[in-house]
């Protein structure tokens, strides 16, 4: 698989023009851009070119054979790769083929760092209301890291002890984007959005007692925020929040 970015396409075009790559070879390389057909899996090899980051592989429900096929297809990629919601035994399957794979235990993510020049961009802050929300917060932080960000982590600073949040007000107010992860009643994003000028991405979690309704209660709280500048992703969707925050920070700094 070739590296899917603008520079590689420019390189291929120059090779075609100067004759070091013939027409058939050029066509064969371009053919691999849209996707690779692995039978039951269609791997989107064009996504890094379109969106700036490769397809993230969702592990639940995938067989070991499917993961093996995906790992083999990614063996020669020069892009950073993530597998989300991965169980430890699924990591072993991937590791048997991709020997540079790393398991982020808290985030339950498998990561492979392949970018030759890995620049990191600051400005993203990931906040969790409680320590029970850290796994979802880590999913957001790890996602952003593999995209090229260097997120700051501020964990267990929920509104039950507002002084804990206010102790980090300078960091929060200098952020370009904030991911706010909260269960229970889910008020943290609203409080943050009233204190900062940057976008706040709320992540409701399923942490809480009965009427939390497995995350529905904080989801509704965040959707009904009276503070402007709050967007909300699905329950426990740290990946979605980290990806969105990463795009905001990367585009604002480019």
Short mmCIF file of C-alpha atoms in Angstrom, two decimals:
data_model
loop_
_atom_site.label_atom_id
_atom_site.label_comp_id
_atom_site.label_asym_id
_atom_site.label_seq_id
_atom_site.Cartn_x
_atom_site.Cartn_y
_atom_site.Cartn_z
CA UNK A 1 0.00 0.00 0.00
CA UNK A 2 1.33 3.45 -0.84
CA UNK A 3 1.19 6.40 1.50
CA UNK A 4 -2.08 8.21 0.91
CA UNK A 5 -1.33 11.92 1.02
CA UNK A 6 -0.82 14.87 -1.32
CA UNK A 7 2.97 14.49 -1.35
CA UNK A 8 2.82 10.89 -2.52
CA UNK A 9 0.40 11.78 -5.31
CA UNK A 10 2.68 14.61 -6.43
CA UNK A 11 5.62 12.20 -6.38
CA UNK A 12 3.72 9.67 -8.52
CA UNK A 13 2.73 12.38 -10.98
CA UNK A 14 6.33 13.59 -11.32
CA UNK A 15 7.49 10.01 -11.90
CA UNK A 16 4.88 9.60 -14.63
CA UNK A 17 5.94 12.85 -16.30
CA UNK A 18 9.68 12.14 -16.21
CA UNK A 19 9.20 8.56 -17.37
CA UNK A 20 10.47 6.69 -14.31
CA UNK A 21 6.96 5.30 -13.87
CA UNK A 22 5.08 3.96 -16.87
CA UNK A 23 1.35 4.40 -17.44
CA UNK A 24 0.40 0.88 -16.35
CA UNK A 25 2.36 1.21 -13.11
CA UNK A 26 0.79 4.60 -12.42
CA UNK A 27 -2.72 3.23 -12.98
CA UNK A 28 -2.03 0.23 -10.74
CA UNK A 29 -0.91 2.48 -7.89
CA UNK A 30 -3.87 4.84 -8.28
CA UNK A 31 -6.26 1.87 -8.28
CA UNK A 32 -5.36 1.17 -4.66
CA UNK A 33 -6.49 4.63 -3.57
CA UNK A 34 -10.25 4.14 -3.08
CA UNK A 35 -10.23 0.91 -1.04
CA UNK A 36 -8.82 -2.57 -0.74
CA UNK A 37 -11.33 -5.39 -1.16
CA UNK A 38 -10.53 -7.98 1.51
CA UNK A 39 -13.71 -9.96 0.98
CA UNK A 40 -15.85 -9.29 4.03
CA UNK A 41 -13.88 -6.11 4.73
CA UNK A 42 -13.45 -3.12 2.41
CA UNK A 43 -10.50 -1.15 3.76
CA UNK A 44 -10.76 2.56 2.92
CA UNK A 45 -7.20 3.35 1.85
CA UNK A 46 -8.27 6.72 0.44
CA UNK A 47 -9.45 8.15 3.77
CA UNK A 48 -6.14 9.68 4.85
CA UNK A 49 -6.05 11.63 1.59
CA UNK A 50 -9.64 12.86 2.01
CA UNK A 51 -9.68 13.50 5.74
CA UNK A 52 -6.09 13.71 6.93
CA UNK A 53 -6.15 10.48 8.94
CA UNK A 54 -6.47 6.82 8.03
CA UNK A 55 -9.56 4.68 8.64
CA UNK A 56 -9.93 3.70 12.30
CA UNK A 57 -10.72 0.00 12.64
CA UNK A 58 -13.60 -0.78 15.04
CA UNK A 59 -12.80 -4.14 16.66
CA UNK A 60 -16.01 -5.37 18.38
CA UNK A 61 -17.76 -8.00 16.28
CA UNK A 62 -14.75 -8.63 14.05
CA UNK A 63 -13.36 -12.16 13.85
CA UNK A 64 -9.68 -12.92 14.32
CA UNK A 65 -9.47 -13.73 10.61
CA UNK A 66 -10.89 -10.34 9.66
CA UNK A 67 -8.42 -8.56 11.94
CA UNK A 68 -5.56 -10.60 10.48
CA UNK A 69 -6.57 -9.63 6.94
CA UNK A 70 -6.80 -5.96 7.91
CA UNK A 71 -3.43 -6.08 9.67
CA UNK A 72 -1.76 -7.65 6.62
CA UNK A 73 -3.28 -4.98 4.37
CA UNK A 74 -1.81 -2.29 6.64
CA UNK A 75 1.65 -3.86 6.87
CA UNK A 76 3.31 -1.40 4.49
CA UNK A 77 1.34 1.75 5.27
CA UNK A 78 3.26 4.87 6.26
CA UNK A 79 0.22 6.34 8.01
CA UNK A 80 -0.57 6.14 11.71
CA UNK A 81 -3.22 3.51 12.37
CA UNK A 82 -5.72 2.95 15.18
CA UNK A 83 -7.91 0.00 16.15
CA UNK A 84 -10.65 1.02 18.60
CA UNK A 85 -12.45 -0.88 21.39
CA UNK A 86 -9.93 -3.69 21.12
CA UNK A 87 -9.83 -6.54 23.62
CA UNK A 88 -6.41 -7.81 24.79
CA UNK A 89 -6.69 -11.01 22.73
CA UNK A 90 -7.43 -8.89 19.62
CA UNK A 91 -4.25 -6.95 20.29
CA UNK A 92 -2.32 -10.24 20.26
CA UNK A 93 -3.85 -11.06 16.86
CA UNK A 94 -2.79 -7.71 15.42
CA UNK A 95 0.64 -7.81 17.10
CA UNK A 96 1.41 -11.18 15.49
CA UNK A 97 1.38 -9.39 12.11
CA UNK A 98 2.14 -5.75 12.95
CA UNK A 99 5.05 -6.07 15.36
CA UNK A 100 5.19 -2.33 16.07
CA UNK A 101 1.61 -2.30 17.38
CA UNK A 102 1.07 -0.89 20.89
CA UNK A 103 -1.88 -1.52 23.21
CA UNK A 104 -3.29 1.49 25.05
CA UNK A 105 -4.95 -0.43 27.86
CA UNK A 106 -7.06 2.35 29.39
CA UNK A 107 -8.34 3.52 26.01
CA UNK A 108 -8.69 -0.07 24.71
CA UNK A 109 -6.99 1.00 21.49
CA UNK A 110 -4.27 -0.54 19.35
CA UNK A 111 -1.95 2.03 17.81
CA UNK A 112 0.72 1.86 15.12
CA UNK A 113 2.85 4.99 14.59
CA UNK A 114 4.33 5.07 11.11
CA UNK A 115 4.52 8.73 10.06
CA UNK A 116 8.12 9.55 9.23
CA UNK A 117 7.85 13.10 10.59
CA UNK A 118 5.51 13.11 13.55
CA UNK A 119 4.88 16.74 14.46
CA UNK A 120 2.74 17.44 17.49
CA UNK A 121 0.40 20.39 17.88
CA UNK A 122 -0.63 21.81 21.25
CA UNK A 123 -3.90 23.48 22.18
CA UNK A 124 -6.15 20.50 22.88
CA UNK A 125 -7.26 19.72 26.43
CA UNK A 126 -9.09 16.57 27.50
CA UNK A 127 -11.01 16.87 30.76
CA UNK A 128 -12.82 14.20 32.76
CA UNK A 129 -15.34 14.90 35.49
CA UNK A 130 -14.45 11.80 37.49
CA UNK A 131 -11.81 9.10 37.50
CA UNK A 132 -14.45 6.61 36.34
CA UNK A 133 -14.68 8.61 33.10
CA UNK A 134 -10.97 8.23 32.33
CA UNK A 135 -11.29 5.27 29.88
CA UNK A 136 -13.52 7.36 27.61
CA UNK A 137 -11.28 10.41 28.07
CA UNK A 138 -8.23 8.31 27.18
CA UNK A 139 -9.93 7.14 23.99
CA UNK A 140 -10.29 10.80 23.03
CA UNK A 141 -6.73 11.71 24.01
CA UNK A 142 -5.09 8.75 22.25
CA UNK A 143 -7.08 9.40 19.07
CA UNK A 144 -5.89 13.01 19.02
CA UNK A 145 -2.29 11.96 19.70
CA UNK A 146 -2.19 9.68 16.67
CA UNK A 147 -3.60 12.51 14.57
CA UNK A 148 -0.63 14.68 15.52
CA UNK A 149 -1.84 16.55 18.62
CA UNK A 150 -0.26 16.72 22.06
CA UNK A 151 -3.33 16.89 24.32
CA UNK A 152 -3.18 18.00 27.93
CA UNK A 153 -5.04 15.70 30.29
CA UNK A 154 -6.96 17.12 33.26
CA UNK A 155 -8.75 14.27 35.00
CA UNK A 156 -11.13 14.13 37.98
CA UNK A 157 -11.96 17.85 38.03
CA UNK A 158 -15.75 17.66 37.90
CA UNK A 159 -18.17 20.21 39.27
CA UNK A 160 -18.73 18.36 42.56
CA UNK A 161 -15.52 20.16 43.55
CA UNK A 162 -15.45 23.26 41.36
CA UNK A 163 -12.19 24.45 42.93
CA UNK A 164 -10.43 21.54 41.20
CA UNK A 165 -11.51 22.85 37.81
CA UNK A 166 -10.75 26.50 38.61
CA UNK A 167 -7.21 25.52 39.61
CA UNK A 168 -6.58 24.85 35.90
CA UNK A 169 -8.42 27.86 34.50
CA UNK A 170 -5.36 29.29 32.68
CA UNK A 171 -4.79 26.04 30.81
CA UNK A 172 -8.47 25.78 29.95
CA UNK A 173 -8.78 29.37 28.76
CA UNK A 174 -5.70 29.05 26.53
CA UNK A 175 -7.01 25.90 24.82
CA UNK A 176 -8.08 25.79 21.17
CA UNK A 177 -10.56 22.98 21.85
CA UNK A 178 -11.69 21.07 24.93
CA UNK A 179 -13.11 17.57 25.21
CA UNK A 180 -15.22 17.36 28.37
CA UNK A 181 -16.11 13.83 29.49
CA UNK A 182 -18.76 13.41 32.17
CA UNK A 183 -21.28 10.91 33.48
CA UNK A 184 -23.80 11.33 36.32
CA UNK A 185 -25.79 14.50 35.43
CA UNK A 186 -23.22 15.64 32.83
CA UNK A 187 -23.00 19.34 33.75
CA UNK A 188 -19.25 19.73 33.17
CA UNK A 189 -19.35 20.86 29.49
CA UNK A 190 -21.85 23.63 30.27
CA UNK A 191 -19.76 24.94 33.15
CA UNK A 192 -16.61 24.87 31.02
CA UNK A 193 -18.28 26.56 28.06
CA UNK A 194 -19.25 29.45 30.31
CA UNK A 195 -15.60 30.00 31.22
CA UNK A 196 -13.73 29.59 27.92
CA UNK A 197 -13.93 30.95 24.38
CA UNK A 198 -12.94 27.77 22.50
CA UNK A 199 -15.29 24.99 21.34
CA UNK A 200 -16.22 22.47 24.03
CA UNK A 201 -17.06 18.94 22.90
CA UNK A 202 -19.16 17.11 25.46
CA UNK A 203 -18.94 13.35 25.85
CA UNK A 204 -21.68 11.84 28.01
CA UNK A 205 -20.66 8.59 29.68
CA UNK A 206 -22.63 5.69 31.06
CA UNK A 207 -21.05 6.27 34.49
CA UNK A 208 -23.72 6.77 37.15
CA UNK A 209 -26.63 5.32 39.07
CA UNK A 210 -30.10 4.25 37.91
CA UNK A 211 -31.60 7.48 36.56
CA UNK A 212 -28.38 8.13 34.67
CA UNK A 213 -30.02 5.70 32.21
CA UNK A 214 -26.67 4.41 30.94
CA UNK A 215 -25.64 7.86 29.76
CA UNK A 216 -28.95 9.20 28.47
CA UNK A 217 -29.28 11.67 31.37
CA UNK A 218 -25.92 13.41 30.77
CA UNK A 219 -26.54 13.28 27.01
CA UNK A 220 -29.77 15.26 27.45
CA UNK A 221 -28.08 17.69 29.85
CA UNK A 222 -25.35 18.44 27.33
CA UNK A 223 -27.77 18.75 24.42
CA UNK A 224 -29.79 21.27 26.43
CA UNK A 225 -26.79 23.33 27.53
CA UNK A 226 -27.57 27.03 27.96
CA UNK A 227 -23.89 27.86 27.41
CA UNK A 228 -22.94 28.58 23.81
CA UNK A 229 -20.09 26.76 22.12
CA UNK A 230 -20.99 23.23 23.21
CA UNK A 231 -21.28 20.33 20.79
CA UNK A 232 -22.07 16.78 21.87
CA UNK A 233 -21.12 13.32 20.63
CA UNK A 234 -22.71 9.98 21.39
CA UNK A 235 -22.58 8.22 24.76
CA UNK A 236 -19.06 6.94 25.60
CA UNK A 237 -17.81 8.09 22.17
CA UNK A 238 -14.38 9.33 23.16
CA UNK A 239 -13.05 8.51 19.71
CA UNK A 240 -15.54 10.78 17.97
CA UNK A 241 -14.79 13.65 20.35
CA UNK A 242 -11.03 13.23 20.08
CA UNK A 243 -11.21 13.11 16.29
CA UNK A 244 -13.36 16.25 16.07
CA UNK A 245 -11.21 18.15 18.56
CA UNK A 246 -8.09 17.03 16.73
CA UNK A 247 -9.41 18.35 13.41
CA UNK A 248 -10.33 21.69 15.03
CA UNK A 249 -6.88 22.15 16.56
CA UNK A 250 -4.93 20.96 13.52
CA UNK A 251 -6.86 23.15 11.10
CA UNK A 252 -6.68 26.19 13.36
CA UNK A 253 -2.89 25.87 13.65
CA UNK A 254 -2.18 25.17 9.97
#
